[in-house]
Each structure stands twice: as C-alpha cells, then as structure tokens.
mmCIF file of C-alpha atoms in Angstrom:
data_model
loop_
_atom_site.group_PDB
_atom_site.id
_atom_site.type_symbol
_atom_site.label_atom_id
_atom_site.label_comp_id
_atom_site.label_asym_id
_atom_site.label_seq_id
_atom_site.Cartn_x
_atom_site.Cartn_y
_atom_site.Cartn_z
ATOM 1 C CA MET A 10 5.388 -47.150 86.673
ATOM 2 C CA THR A 11 8.327 -45.004 86.284
ATOM 3 C CA ARG A 12 9.621 -44.184 82.832
ATOM 4 C CA THR A 13 13.163 -45.106 82.095
ATOM 5 C CA PRO A 14 15.368 -42.671 80.182
ATOM 6 C CA LYS A 15 15.196 -45.101 77.215
ATOM 7 C CA SER A 16 11.379 -45.032 76.902
ATOM 8 C CA ASN A 17 11.399 -41.215 77.238
ATOM 9 C CA SER A 18 13.795 -41.077 74.316
ATOM 10 C CA ALA A 19 11.582 -43.386 72.189
ATOM 11 C CA ASP A 20 8.524 -41.191 72.847
ATOM 12 C CA HIS A 21 10.519 -38.144 71.973
ATOM 13 C CA ASN A 22 11.624 -39.743 68.696
ATOM 14 C CA SER A 23 8.118 -40.810 67.717
ATOM 15 C CA LEU A 24 6.879 -37.313 68.514
ATOM 16 C CA ILE A 25 9.520 -35.854 66.267
ATOM 17 C CA GLN A 26 8.628 -38.376 63.553
ATOM 18 C CA TRP A 27 4.993 -37.470 63.868
ATOM 19 C CA ALA A 28 5.834 -33.744 63.709
ATOM 20 C CA ILE A 29 7.978 -34.298 60.634
ATOM 21 C CA GLN A 30 5.190 -36.257 58.943
ATOM 22 C CA MET A 31 2.676 -33.568 59.817
ATOM 23 C CA MET A 32 5.024 -30.895 58.452
ATOM 24 C CA LYS A 33 5.474 -32.913 55.266
ATOM 25 C CA LYS A 34 1.708 -33.301 54.887
ATOM 26 C CA LEU A 35 1.191 -29.639 55.632
ATOM 27 C CA SER A 36 3.840 -28.512 53.160
ATOM 28 C CA GLY A 37 2.345 -30.888 50.608
ATOM 29 C CA HIS A 38 -1.075 -29.326 51.129
ATOM 30 C CA LEU A 39 0.462 -25.866 51.024
ATOM 31 C CA ARG A 40 2.290 -26.640 47.765
ATOM 32 C CA ALA A 41 -0.904 -28.005 46.262
ATOM 33 C CA SER A 42 -2.803 -24.903 47.353
ATOM 34 C CA ILE A 43 -0.156 -22.594 45.950
ATOM 35 C CA ALA A 44 -0.148 -24.592 42.702
ATOM 36 C CA GLN A 45 -3.922 -24.325 42.540
ATOM 37 C CA VAL A 46 -3.859 -20.592 43.172
ATOM 38 C CA ASP A 47 -1.097 -20.267 40.583
ATOM 39 C CA ASP A 48 -3.196 -22.251 38.080
ATOM 40 C CA ILE A 49 -6.214 -20.062 38.709
ATOM 41 C CA HIS A 50 -4.240 -16.866 38.275
ATOM 42 C CA ARG A 51 -2.390 -18.229 35.268
ATOM 43 C CA GLN A 52 -5.668 -19.235 33.655
ATOM 44 C CA LYS A 53 -7.119 -15.810 34.441
ATOM 45 C CA ALA A 54 -4.059 -14.130 32.868
ATOM 46 C CA ILE A 55 -4.369 -16.371 29.814
ATOM 47 C CA ASP A 56 -8.093 -15.637 29.526
ATOM 48 C CA ASP A 57 -7.485 -11.885 29.802
ATOM 49 C CA LEU A 58 -4.673 -11.994 27.256
ATOM 50 C CA GLU A 59 -6.698 -14.162 24.879
ATOM 51 C CA TRP A 60 -9.616 -11.768 25.098
ATOM 52 C CA GLU A 61 -7.230 -8.880 24.406
ATOM 53 C CA VAL A 62 -5.696 -10.693 21.433
ATOM 54 C CA THR A 63 -9.170 -11.524 20.074
ATOM 55 C CA GLU A 64 -10.199 -7.869 20.260
ATOM 56 C CA MET A 65 -6.925 -6.749 18.663
ATOM 57 C CA LYS A 66 -7.507 -9.230 15.839
ATOM 58 C CA HIS A 67 -11.008 -7.834 15.383
ATOM 59 C CA VAL A 68 -9.553 -4.336 15.100
ATOM 60 C CA PHE A 69 -6.945 -5.607 12.652
ATOM 61 C CA ALA A 70 -9.629 -7.343 10.572
ATOM 62 C CA LEU A 71 -11.730 -4.185 10.545
ATOM 63 C CA LEU A 72 -8.791 -2.029 9.510
ATOM 64 C CA SER A 73 -7.483 -4.369 6.853
ATOM 65 C CA ALA A 74 -10.704 -5.741 5.361
ATOM 66 C CA GLY A 75 -13.442 -3.395 6.540
ATOM 67 C CA CYS A 76 -14.163 -2.411 2.950
ATOM 68 C CA PHE A 77 -16.069 -5.696 2.554
ATOM 69 C CA ILE A 78 -18.636 -4.553 5.117
ATOM 70 C CA GLY A 79 -18.866 -0.979 3.939
ATOM 71 C CA MET A 80 -16.032 0.602 5.937
ATOM 72 C CA PRO A 81 -13.460 1.993 3.507
ATOM 73 C CA VAL A 82 -10.266 2.491 5.517
ATOM 74 C CA VAL A 83 -6.993 1.101 4.196
ATOM 75 C CA PRO A 84 -6.290 1.668 0.469
ATOM 76 C CA LEU A 85 -8.045 -1.163 -1.312
ATOM 77 C CA PRO A 86 -4.902 -2.517 -3.055
ATOM 78 C CA VAL A 87 -3.298 -3.061 0.385
ATOM 79 C CA THR A 88 -6.373 -5.076 1.454
ATOM 80 C CA LEU A 89 -6.449 -7.160 -1.717
ATOM 81 C CA GLU A 90 -2.742 -7.998 -1.388
ATOM 82 C CA LEU A 91 -3.233 -9.016 2.270
ATOM 83 C CA LEU A 92 -6.293 -11.193 1.814
ATOM 84 C CA PRO A 93 -4.718 -14.457 0.569
ATOM 85 C CA ASP A 94 -2.748 -14.624 3.852
ATOM 86 C CA ALA A 95 -5.431 -13.139 6.100
ATOM 87 C CA ARG A 96 -8.026 -15.921 6.068
ATOM 88 C CA GLN A 97 -8.718 -15.662 9.776
ATOM 89 C CA GLU A 98 -9.300 -11.915 9.529
ATOM 90 C CA PHE A 99 -11.622 -12.334 6.572
ATOM 91 C CA ALA A 100 -13.561 -15.049 8.436
ATOM 92 C CA ILE A 101 -13.925 -12.610 11.360
ATOM 93 C CA MET A 102 -15.360 -9.977 8.984
ATOM 94 C CA LEU A 103 -17.849 -12.425 7.511
ATOM 95 C CA SER A 104 -18.926 -13.578 10.966
ATOM 96 C CA LYS A 105 -19.538 -9.936 11.939
ATOM 97 C CA ILE A 106 -21.968 -9.282 9.082
ATOM 98 C CA PRO A 107 -25.098 -10.706 10.804
ATOM 99 C CA THR A 108 -24.521 -8.694 13.991
ATOM 100 C CA ALA A 109 -23.029 -5.578 12.407
ATOM 101 C CA GLN A 110 -26.339 -3.781 12.813
ATOM 102 C CA SER A 111 -26.913 -4.914 16.414
ATOM 103 C CA PRO A 112 -23.709 -4.901 18.435
ATOM 104 C CA LEU A 113 -25.706 -4.949 21.683
ATOM 105 C CA SER A 114 -27.283 -8.308 20.876
ATOM 106 C CA GLU A 115 -23.805 -9.721 20.272
ATOM 107 C CA GLN A 116 -22.671 -8.488 23.678
ATOM 108 C CA PHE A 117 -25.707 -10.014 25.389
ATOM 109 C CA SER A 118 -25.215 -13.283 23.533
ATOM 110 C CA LYS A 119 -21.885 -13.629 25.365
ATOM 111 C CA PHE A 120 -23.882 -14.200 28.559
ATOM 112 C CA ASP A 121 -25.391 -17.306 26.976
ATOM 113 C CA ALA A 122 -22.001 -19.001 27.182
ATOM 114 C CA VAL A 123 -21.845 -18.127 30.909
ATOM 115 C CA MET B 13 21.418 8.511 -15.749
ATOM 116 C CA GLN B 14 17.788 8.059 -16.805
ATOM 117 C CA ARG B 15 15.434 10.971 -16.174
ATOM 118 C CA ILE B 16 11.702 10.598 -15.562
ATOM 119 C CA LEU B 17 9.272 13.432 -16.393
ATOM 120 C CA PHE B 18 5.585 13.590 -15.482
ATOM 121 C CA PHE B 19 3.533 16.193 -17.384
ATOM 122 C CA ILE B 20 0.704 17.273 -15.094
ATOM 123 C CA GLY B 21 -1.850 20.056 -14.962
ATOM 124 C CA LYS B 22 -5.467 21.088 -15.338
ATOM 125 C CA GLY B 23 -7.433 19.405 -18.118
ATOM 126 C CA GLY B 24 -6.955 21.099 -21.469
ATOM 127 C CA VAL B 25 -3.781 23.093 -20.665
ATOM 128 C CA GLY B 26 -1.775 21.061 -23.191
ATOM 129 C CA LYS B 27 -0.087 18.292 -21.172
ATOM 130 C CA SER B 28 -0.339 15.812 -24.056
ATOM 131 C CA THR B 29 0.833 18.390 -26.598
ATOM 132 C CA LEU B 30 3.821 19.542 -24.569
ATOM 133 C CA SER B 31 4.824 15.995 -23.605
ATOM 134 C CA ALA B 32 4.730 15.075 -27.324
ATOM 135 C CA VAL B 33 6.665 18.220 -28.330
ATOM 136 C CA THR B 34 9.265 17.629 -25.585
ATOM 137 C CA ALA B 35 9.629 13.978 -26.604
ATOM 138 C CA VAL B 36 10.143 14.877 -30.276
ATOM 139 C CA ALA B 37 12.527 17.744 -29.391
ATOM 140 C CA LEU B 38 14.696 15.541 -27.156
ATOM 141 C CA ALA B 39 14.617 12.679 -29.679
ATOM 142 C CA GLY B 40 15.963 15.210 -32.189
ATOM 143 C CA GLN B 41 18.940 15.699 -29.862
ATOM 144 C CA ASN B 42 19.726 11.976 -30.135
ATOM 145 C CA LYS B 43 18.218 11.092 -26.804
ATOM 146 C CA ASN B 44 16.494 7.742 -26.436
ATOM 147 C CA ILE B 45 12.896 8.574 -25.438
ATOM 148 C CA VAL B 46 9.888 6.536 -24.314
ATOM 149 C CA LEU B 47 6.697 8.619 -24.194
ATOM 150 C CA THR B 48 3.852 6.915 -22.274
ATOM 151 C CA SER B 49 0.317 8.158 -21.911
ATOM 152 C CA LEU B 50 -1.105 7.214 -18.511
ATOM 153 C CA ASP B 51 -4.239 9.285 -19.158
ATOM 154 C CA PRO B 52 -7.228 6.939 -19.602
ATOM 155 C CA ALA B 53 -8.591 9.557 -22.060
ATOM 156 C CA HIS B 54 -5.599 9.254 -24.361
ATOM 157 C CA ASN B 55 -4.629 12.032 -26.783
ATOM 158 C CA GLN B 56 -1.283 10.922 -28.179
ATOM 159 C CA SER B 57 -2.904 8.895 -30.967
ATOM 160 C CA ASP B 58 -4.856 12.015 -31.992
ATOM 161 C CA LEU B 59 -1.746 14.219 -31.806
ATOM 162 C CA PHE B 60 0.551 11.970 -33.799
ATOM 163 C CA GLN B 61 -2.278 10.621 -35.993
ATOM 164 C CA ILE B 62 -0.918 7.135 -35.310
ATOM 165 C CA PRO B 63 -2.891 4.492 -33.413
ATOM 166 C CA PHE B 64 -0.979 3.677 -30.247
ATOM 167 C CA SER B 65 -1.479 0.812 -27.798
ATOM 168 C CA GLU B 66 0.193 -1.057 -24.944
ATOM 169 C CA ASN B 67 2.773 -2.233 -27.469
ATOM 170 C CA PRO B 68 5.373 0.464 -28.140
ATOM 171 C CA SER B 69 5.241 2.176 -31.529
ATOM 172 C CA THR B 70 8.454 3.567 -33.002
ATOM 173 C CA VAL B 71 7.582 7.066 -34.178
ATOM 174 C CA LEU B 72 11.181 8.185 -34.701
ATOM 175 C CA PRO B 73 14.349 6.044 -34.591
ATOM 176 C CA ASN B 74 14.827 6.929 -30.914
ATOM 177 C CA LEU B 75 11.269 7.730 -29.890
ATOM 178 C CA GLN B 76 8.762 5.081 -28.819
ATOM 179 C CA VAL B 77 5.196 5.917 -27.811
ATOM 180 C CA ILE B 78 2.870 3.819 -25.638
ATOM 181 C CA GLU B 79 -0.729 4.315 -24.570
ATOM 182 C CA ILE B 80 -1.535 2.366 -21.423
ATOM 183 C CA ASP B 81 -4.827 0.498 -21.296
ATOM 184 C CA ALA B 82 -5.800 1.176 -17.670
ATOM 185 C CA ASP B 83 -8.833 -1.119 -17.907
ATOM 186 C CA LYS B 84 -6.627 -3.999 -18.984
ATOM 187 C CA TRP B 85 -4.277 -3.434 -16.026
ATOM 188 C CA ILE B 86 -7.233 -3.297 -13.631
ATOM 189 C CA ARG B 87 -8.738 -6.468 -15.118
ATOM 190 C CA SER B 88 -5.487 -8.408 -14.961
ATOM 191 C CA TYR B 89 -4.798 -7.229 -11.396
ATOM 192 C CA LEU B 90 -8.269 -8.194 -10.206
ATOM 193 C CA LYS B 91 -8.038 -11.525 -12.017
ATOM 194 C CA ARG B 92 -4.798 -12.304 -10.181
ATOM 195 C CA ALA B 93 -6.330 -11.205 -6.877
ATOM 196 C CA GLU B 94 -9.448 -13.292 -7.547
ATOM 197 C CA GLU B 95 -7.339 -16.377 -8.350
ATOM 198 C CA GLN B 96 -5.298 -15.995 -5.166
ATOM 199 C CA PHE B 97 -8.495 -15.419 -3.247
ATOM 200 C CA GLN B 98 -10.136 -18.525 -4.702
ATOM 201 C CA ALA B 99 -7.100 -20.645 -3.893
ATOM 202 C CA ALA B 100 -6.999 -19.392 -0.284
ATOM 203 C CA TYR B 101 -10.750 -19.394 0.343
ATOM 204 C CA ALA B 102 -11.857 -22.488 -1.550
ATOM 205 C CA TYR B 103 -14.067 -23.487 1.382
ATOM 206 C CA LEU B 104 -16.118 -20.286 1.097
ATOM 207 C CA THR B 105 -18.339 -21.653 -1.657
ATOM 208 C CA THR B 106 -21.303 -19.538 -0.588
ATOM 209 C CA PHE B 107 -19.330 -16.304 -0.807
ATOM 210 C CA SER B 108 -19.920 -14.766 -4.210
ATOM 211 C CA LEU B 109 -16.517 -13.597 -5.406
ATOM 212 C CA GLU B 110 -17.735 -12.316 -8.764
ATOM 213 C CA LYS B 111 -20.155 -9.897 -7.142
ATOM 214 C CA TYR B 112 -17.441 -8.388 -4.960
ATOM 215 C CA PHE B 113 -14.787 -8.131 -7.635
ATOM 216 C CA SER B 114 -17.128 -6.445 -10.085
ATOM 217 C CA VAL B 115 -17.790 -3.797 -7.429
ATOM 218 C CA ILE B 116 -14.100 -3.443 -6.558
ATOM 219 C CA ARG B 117 -13.333 -2.542 -10.200
ATOM 220 C CA ASN B 118 -14.930 0.874 -9.585
ATOM 221 C CA ALA B 119 -13.743 1.332 -6.009
ATOM 222 C CA PRO B 120 -11.705 4.424 -5.088
ATOM 223 C CA GLY B 121 -7.995 3.915 -5.529
ATOM 224 C CA ILE B 122 -8.132 1.061 -8.016
ATOM 225 C CA GLU B 123 -7.577 3.211 -11.117
ATOM 226 C CA ALA B 124 -4.615 5.021 -9.519
ATOM 227 C CA TYR B 125 -3.200 1.620 -8.524
ATOM 228 C CA ALA B 126 -3.572 0.312 -12.083
ATOM 229 C CA LEU B 127 -1.620 3.340 -13.360
ATOM 230 C CA MET B 128 1.029 2.707 -10.691
ATOM 231 C CA MET B 129 1.436 -0.898 -11.878
ATOM 232 C CA ALA B 130 1.728 0.304 -15.483
ATOM 233 C CA PHE B 131 4.311 2.918 -14.417
ATOM 234 C CA GLU B 132 6.335 0.273 -12.584
ATOM 235 C CA HIS B 133 6.218 -1.958 -15.647
ATOM 236 C CA ILE B 134 7.459 0.833 -17.953
ATOM 237 C CA CYS B 135 10.308 1.745 -15.559
ATOM 238 C CA LYS B 136 11.451 -1.872 -15.375
ATOM 239 C CA LYS B 137 11.135 -2.510 -19.117
ATOM 240 C CA TYR B 138 12.826 0.648 -20.428
ATOM 241 C CA ILE B 139 15.709 1.114 -18.011
ATOM 242 C CA LYS B 140 18.046 1.985 -20.859
ATOM 243 C CA ALA B 141 15.997 4.936 -22.147
ATOM 244 C CA ASP B 142 17.499 8.396 -21.519
ATOM 245 C CA TYR B 143 14.075 9.846 -20.744
ATOM 246 C CA LEU B 144 10.789 8.314 -19.654
ATOM 247 C CA ILE B 145 8.118 10.925 -20.319
ATOM 248 C CA PHE B 146 4.652 10.353 -18.853
ATOM 249 C CA ASP B 147 1.572 12.202 -20.083
ATOM 250 C CA MET B 148 -0.589 12.150 -16.950
ATOM 251 C CA PRO B 149 -4.369 12.281 -16.410
ATOM 252 C CA PRO B 150 -6.014 15.478 -15.094
ATOM 253 C CA THR B 151 -5.129 16.686 -11.613
ATOM 254 C CA ALA B 152 -7.313 14.564 -9.301
ATOM 255 C CA LEU B 153 -6.213 11.166 -10.606
ATOM 256 C CA THR B 154 -2.585 12.308 -10.923
ATOM 257 C CA LEU B 155 -2.456 13.489 -7.312
ATOM 258 C CA SER B 156 -4.066 10.198 -6.174
ATOM 259 C CA PHE B 157 -1.347 8.403 -8.120
ATOM 260 C CA PHE B 158 1.445 10.368 -6.417
ATOM 261 C CA ALA B 159 -0.138 9.994 -2.975
ATOM 262 C CA LEU B 160 -0.695 6.244 -3.246
ATOM 263 C CA PRO B 161 2.747 4.993 -2.084
ATOM 264 C CA GLY B 162 2.862 7.352 0.910
ATOM 265 C CA VAL B 163 -0.702 6.610 2.039
ATOM 266 C CA SER B 164 -0.203 2.861 1.603
ATOM 267 C CA LEU B 165 3.021 2.956 3.636
ATOM 268 C CA LEU B 166 1.312 4.946 6.388
ATOM 269 C CA TRP B 167 -1.420 2.319 6.741
ATOM 270 C CA LEU B 168 0.965 -0.614 6.393
ATOM 271 C CA ASP B 169 3.087 0.814 9.189
ATOM 272 C CA LYS B 170 0.018 1.001 11.480
ATOM 273 C CA LEU B 171 -1.057 -2.517 10.519
ATOM 274 C CA LEU B 172 2.465 -3.802 11.175
ATOM 275 C CA GLN B 173 2.604 -2.195 14.633
ATOM 276 C CA LEU B 174 -0.757 -3.738 15.542
ATOM 277 C CA ARG B 175 0.285 -7.103 14.164
ATOM 278 C CA LYS B 176 3.535 -7.040 16.169
ATOM 279 C CA GLU B 177 1.585 -6.348 19.361
ATOM 280 C CA ILE B 178 -0.726 -9.274 18.579
ATOM 281 C CA ALA B 179 2.297 -11.529 17.954
ATOM 282 C CA GLU B 180 3.935 -10.483 21.254
ATOM 283 C CA LYS B 181 0.814 -11.266 23.261
ATOM 284 C CA GLU B 182 0.367 -14.607 21.490
ATOM 285 C CA LYS B 183 3.950 -15.493 22.422
ATOM 286 C CA ILE B 184 3.169 -14.729 26.067
ATOM 287 C CA ILE B 185 0.019 -16.879 25.940
ATOM 288 C CA SER B 186 1.977 -19.713 24.371
ATOM 289 C CA THR B 187 4.664 -19.454 27.042
ATOM 290 C CA LEU B 188 2.071 -19.477 29.825
ATOM 291 C CA ARG B 189 0.256 -22.459 28.355
ATOM 292 C CA LEU B 190 3.093 -24.570 27.122
ATOM 293 C CA GLY B 191 6.048 -23.243 29.047
ATOM 294 C CA LYS B 192 7.807 -22.399 25.786
ATOM 295 C CA LYS B 193 7.423 -19.955 22.924
ATOM 296 C CA SER B 194 5.731 -21.341 19.853
ATOM 297 C CA LEU B 195 7.472 -20.666 16.555
ATOM 298 C CA GLU B 196 4.450 -20.426 14.240
ATOM 299 C CA ARG B 197 5.048 -18.082 11.290
ATOM 300 C CA ASP B 198 2.735 -15.098 10.982
ATOM 301 C CA ARG B 199 1.950 -15.055 7.273
ATOM 302 C CA VAL B 200 0.053 -11.807 7.592
ATOM 303 C CA MET B 201 3.127 -10.058 9.032
ATOM 304 C CA GLN B 202 5.267 -11.471 6.225
ATOM 305 C CA ASN B 203 2.709 -10.184 3.719
ATOM 306 C CA ILE B 204 2.737 -6.713 5.295
ATOM 307 C CA ASN B 205 6.540 -6.614 5.229
ATOM 308 C CA ARG B 206 6.524 -7.601 1.543
ATOM 309 C CA GLN B 207 4.077 -4.813 0.736
ATOM 310 C CA ILE B 208 6.150 -2.293 2.721
ATOM 311 C CA GLU B 209 9.214 -3.247 0.700
ATOM 312 C CA HIS B 210 7.301 -2.878 -2.588
ATOM 313 C CA TRP B 211 5.733 0.499 -1.769
ATOM 314 C CA SER B 212 9.036 1.787 -0.352
ATOM 315 C CA GLU B 213 10.734 1.039 -3.672
ATOM 316 C CA LEU B 214 8.024 2.982 -5.531
ATOM 317 C CA ASN B 215 8.255 5.833 -3.037
ATOM 318 C CA THR B 216 12.006 5.952 -3.601
ATOM 319 C CA VAL B 217 11.486 6.271 -7.377
ATOM 320 C CA LEU B 218 9.015 9.131 -6.953
ATOM 321 C CA SER B 219 11.281 11.008 -4.566
ATOM 322 C CA ALA B 220 14.534 10.311 -6.425
ATOM 323 C CA ASP B 221 16.615 13.126 -7.891
ATOM 324 C CA ASN B 222 16.103 11.848 -11.439
ATOM 325 C CA PHE B 223 12.338 12.316 -11.246
ATOM 326 C CA LYS B 224 10.632 15.657 -12.002
ATOM 327 C CA ALA B 225 7.040 16.779 -12.266
ATOM 328 C CA VAL B 226 6.431 19.259 -15.101
ATOM 329 C CA VAL B 227 3.405 21.426 -14.309
ATOM 330 C CA VAL B 228 1.821 22.806 -17.470
ATOM 331 C CA ARG B 229 -0.222 25.999 -17.128
ATOM 332 C CA ASN B 230 -1.969 28.556 -19.285
ATOM 333 C CA SER B 231 -2.466 32.273 -18.718
ATOM 334 C CA ASP B 232 -6.165 32.077 -17.748
ATOM 335 C CA VAL B 233 -7.262 32.534 -14.143
ATOM 336 C CA LEU B 234 -8.592 29.002 -13.652
ATOM 337 C CA SER B 235 -5.367 27.420 -14.855
ATOM 338 C CA GLN B 236 -3.293 29.707 -12.640
ATOM 339 C CA ALA B 237 -5.440 28.862 -9.602
ATOM 340 C CA GLU B 238 -5.261 25.129 -10.235
ATOM 341 C CA THR B 239 -1.518 25.317 -10.780
ATOM 342 C CA ALA B 240 -1.144 26.975 -7.369
ATOM 343 C CA ARG B 241 -3.176 24.148 -5.778
ATOM 344 C CA ILE B 242 -1.130 21.509 -7.604
ATOM 345 C CA LEU B 243 2.131 23.057 -6.403
ATOM 346 C CA THR B 244 0.865 23.117 -2.810
ATOM 347 C CA ARG B 245 -0.182 19.491 -3.005
ATOM 348 C CA LEU B 246 3.126 18.428 -4.597
ATOM 349 C CA ALA B 247 4.959 20.148 -1.756
ATOM 350 C CA ASP B 248 2.775 18.240 0.764
ATOM 351 C CA LEU B 249 3.729 15.018 -1.018
ATOM 352 C CA GLN B 250 7.404 16.080 -0.854
ATOM 353 C CA ILE B 251 7.771 16.053 -4.614
ATOM 354 C CA LYS B 252 10.687 18.372 -5.069
ATOM 355 C CA SER B 253 11.025 21.485 -7.247
ATOM 356 C CA PRO B 254 8.697 20.774 -10.152
ATOM 357 C CA PHE B 255 9.297 22.512 -13.485
ATOM 358 C CA ILE B 256 6.661 24.988 -14.652
ATOM 359 C CA PHE B 257 5.985 25.198 -18.357
ATOM 360 C CA ASN B 258 3.723 27.947 -19.680
ATOM 361 C CA ASN B 259 1.725 26.856 -22.696
ATOM 362 C CA LYS B 260 -0.264 28.765 -25.311
ATOM 363 C CA VAL B 261 1.711 31.914 -24.495
ATOM 364 C CA ASP B 262 0.663 34.862 -26.676
ATOM 365 C CA GLY B 263 3.421 37.143 -25.493
ATOM 366 C CA LEU B 264 1.414 38.006 -22.358
ATOM 367 C CA GLU B 265 3.166 37.931 -19.016
ATOM 368 C CA VAL B 266 2.052 34.866 -17.092
ATOM 369 C CA GLY B 267 4.612 34.791 -14.315
ATOM 370 C CA ASN B 268 7.751 32.838 -13.620
ATOM 371 C CA SER B 269 8.227 29.646 -15.508
ATOM 372 C CA ASP B 270 11.057 27.380 -16.519
ATOM 373 C CA PHE B 271 10.070 27.462 -20.197
ATOM 374 C CA ASP B 272 7.407 29.119 -22.337
ATOM 375 C CA PHE B 273 5.723 27.413 -25.271
ATOM 376 C CA CYS B 274 3.983 29.806 -27.602
ATOM 377 C CA ARG B 275 0.615 28.975 -29.075
ATOM 378 C CA GLY B 276 0.955 26.545 -31.936
ATOM 379 C CA GLU B 277 -1.636 26.242 -34.673
ATOM 380 C CA ASN B 278 -3.131 22.880 -35.418
ATOM 381 C CA LEU B 279 -0.331 20.746 -33.950
ATOM 382 C CA ILE B 280 -1.656 17.518 -35.399
ATOM 383 C CA GLY B 281 0.642 14.958 -36.947
ATOM 384 C CA LEU B 282 4.357 14.231 -36.524
ATOM 385 C CA GLU B 283 5.433 16.675 -39.252
ATOM 386 C CA LYS B 284 3.569 19.585 -37.670
ATOM 387 C CA ILE B 285 5.109 18.725 -34.277
ATOM 388 C CA LYS B 286 8.601 18.568 -35.799
ATOM 389 C CA SER B 287 7.993 21.866 -37.545
ATOM 390 C CA TYR B 288 6.898 23.430 -34.222
ATOM 391 C CA CYS B 289 10.103 22.148 -32.580
ATOM 392 C CA LEU B 290 12.162 24.008 -35.180
ATOM 393 C CA GLY B 291 10.850 27.246 -33.714
ATOM 394 C CA LEU B 292 11.779 26.221 -30.152
ATOM 395 C CA ASP B 293 14.977 26.988 -28.295
ATOM 396 C CA VAL B 294 15.596 23.258 -28.037
ATOM 397 C CA GLY B 295 19.104 23.770 -26.650
ATOM 398 C CA ARG B 296 17.723 25.711 -23.679
ATOM 399 C CA LEU B 297 14.911 23.199 -23.211
ATOM 400 C CA GLN B 298 17.426 20.358 -23.206
ATOM 401 C CA LYS B 299 19.621 22.176 -20.693
ATOM 402 C CA ILE B 300 16.653 22.613 -18.352
ATOM 403 C CA LEU B 301 15.726 18.957 -18.713
ATOM 404 C CA GLU B 302 19.290 17.853 -17.950
ATOM 405 C CA TRP B 303 19.097 19.121 -14.394
ATOM 406 C CA ASN B 304 21.827 18.182 -11.946
ATOM 407 C CA ILE B 305 21.292 14.840 -10.326
#
C-alpha cells in the first residue's frame, strides 16, 4: 500500500502534536521539579534564618535581662525599663534556668526532636 | 541662664559646708538659690540646725534647701517597675516578684539611678532658680552618678544595633514565607529608643555649659591624692573644667585653686554661716560662679 501525500501529512501532524504534548508534559514536570527544589531551598533558608534569629534573641535576652540569672551586664535600670515590653526575652531567660548549669544536655536534647 | 553646681570630693573635706556657705553667699547677692543634698548621709540639717526633707524649706527669702530621701525614690521607682511588671507578666503566677524586687533594691546602680531621678525632678521643678547647688555623696557614688547616662547609652546603643539586626532578619523570613513584609511593631525597639532619648537628655544636661563640678579638697595628702583621681575620672567622663575649691586653708600653700576657704570654727547654724560669709570675698566668689556660658 502506497502512502498518499495526504496520509504522510496527517502522520507528520500527529507526530508534531505528540511531540508538543510530550514537551508540555516535560516542561510541566520540569517546572514542578524546579518549584520543589525552590521550596526545599527556601525552607532551608528560612530554617537557617530562624535559627539565627532565635540565637540572636537569646543573646539579646542574656544581655538585657541576664541579671535575673546571675549575669550582671546592662545597668539594671535599663533592664527594668525594658522588661514590660520584653516578655518574650524574659520568658527565654526563665526557660534557660533549668539548663543553665548543663548546656551540653540542652544541645543533646535537640536531637530528640530529630 | 540657670547654673548648676555639684559639690564633690573625698568624705569629710567639707562639701556640705562649702555648698551651704556658697548657697548663703549667693543668696545674699539676691540670687535665687535651691540647695539640694543628694548625699544619703545628709548633713545640711546638722549645718543649718533646721530639719530638712523632700519638701523645700525656705531658709532665706531666696534660698530653699531640700534633702532628698534616696530610699523613697528607690521604693517608688521599684513600685512602679513592679506594677508594670505585674501588668505585663500576669500569667507568671509562679514567679515570685517580691523576692526579686527586694534583692534589686540593693543591686549595684540602683542608688545612683535613684539620685539621678531626684536630680531630674529638681531640675524640672526649679527651672526658674538662678543656681541649683547639689551637695553630693562621697566620691564613689558621685562618680557612678555621673557615669550612669554614658554607660546606659553605650549599652542601649549595642542593644539597639542587635535588635535592628533581628528585625531585618525577621523581615526577610516574613518575605520568604508570605511573599510580603509583615508590619508588626517591635515594642522592644520602641522601648530602647525611648530610653535612648531619656538618657541623651540627661547626658546633655551633664555636659552643658551651665553645669560645673566643684571639687572640694583639703591640704592633707589623702585629699590631694583623691582629688587627682577625681579630676582624672571627670576628664574621662568628659565633664569639663571643674572648679577647685580649697577648704580648711590655714594659710598653707595647697596648690592652684579657683577659691580658698579658710578654716571656720564651729560653722553650725544659719547665723554662724552668715557671719562666715561676711569674711569671704563674696564678689570674687560670685564672679567665679558666673562663668561664661
């Protein structure tokens, strides 16, 4: 059976259609992969930044209210004036009291969450 | 313009006596004077033989004398702090506030801060006086008092820098999470900025041209040595060109001073102080104390 020019053209078109669909699927998969990778990296960046901010807040709490756990640093009047607005910092200081004598155990306890 | 004088020096050199004599002498020149004792171990009541208190007593028509009750200032400050604390931390019922605030009463820096609050109060209340004369405690507490604004500002600046870094990173986190910056107010940063403004105002007063420290010294070796240390420390604190008054001078050479006060016998009571002033070169004293501003 010989192929007529018309049937050759139809095959060619369906091939192109198939290629276009494949390309669309592929680009869809690629976009999804890139979005996933972006999400992972974004989440990692957020986690790193949040850890950094947490540590900076700990330092701030220690500097501003360390006198309540025996670390006189900032002049006490500065601390007392700050305290009504620094609830989070004060809560951090209070939470540090139980582990103040054993910082290693606090570090190891982080593995529990993992 | 109002002038502010702080009489400072080693214990027993005659700060209270000279601040009283200066106050009476200037009042005799028709100047409006407020003499305040910031020394917790007050002597003005003993000198004038009049009981003084936080309420001003009119000793002469243009001379009022006050003795600050440092304990009262500390108590009222801690009460205010405790009330603010209780309001903010109402959920911390297991945290014993009383225990902490009774300890804080004796913590380093609190007494100097109480004197600073009293000083601020006097400056605001008596803005029309020609002279505010302060009889200061012995050296250690006085130098803590002068250092307090500078030290507080140093720490507040560090805290503010750290807080700004925290705020920047939180903005980035918020942008990453939500795609937009959150606009939550940082109350701690606002608090720090308020404190910076307050301490800067006090620092400005203590470094203004109308403020002078008057260092009182005697001829003995210990007084001379302590005076040298005081002058070094004042220079470190950038307190400009203090006056030096020699007291209990017996005609012996004690070194350069702005004014010499000879030894006075039994300067107890207003009449004795007035009589002593008659023997002073009050015109020269007044000229010195009207320095160019």
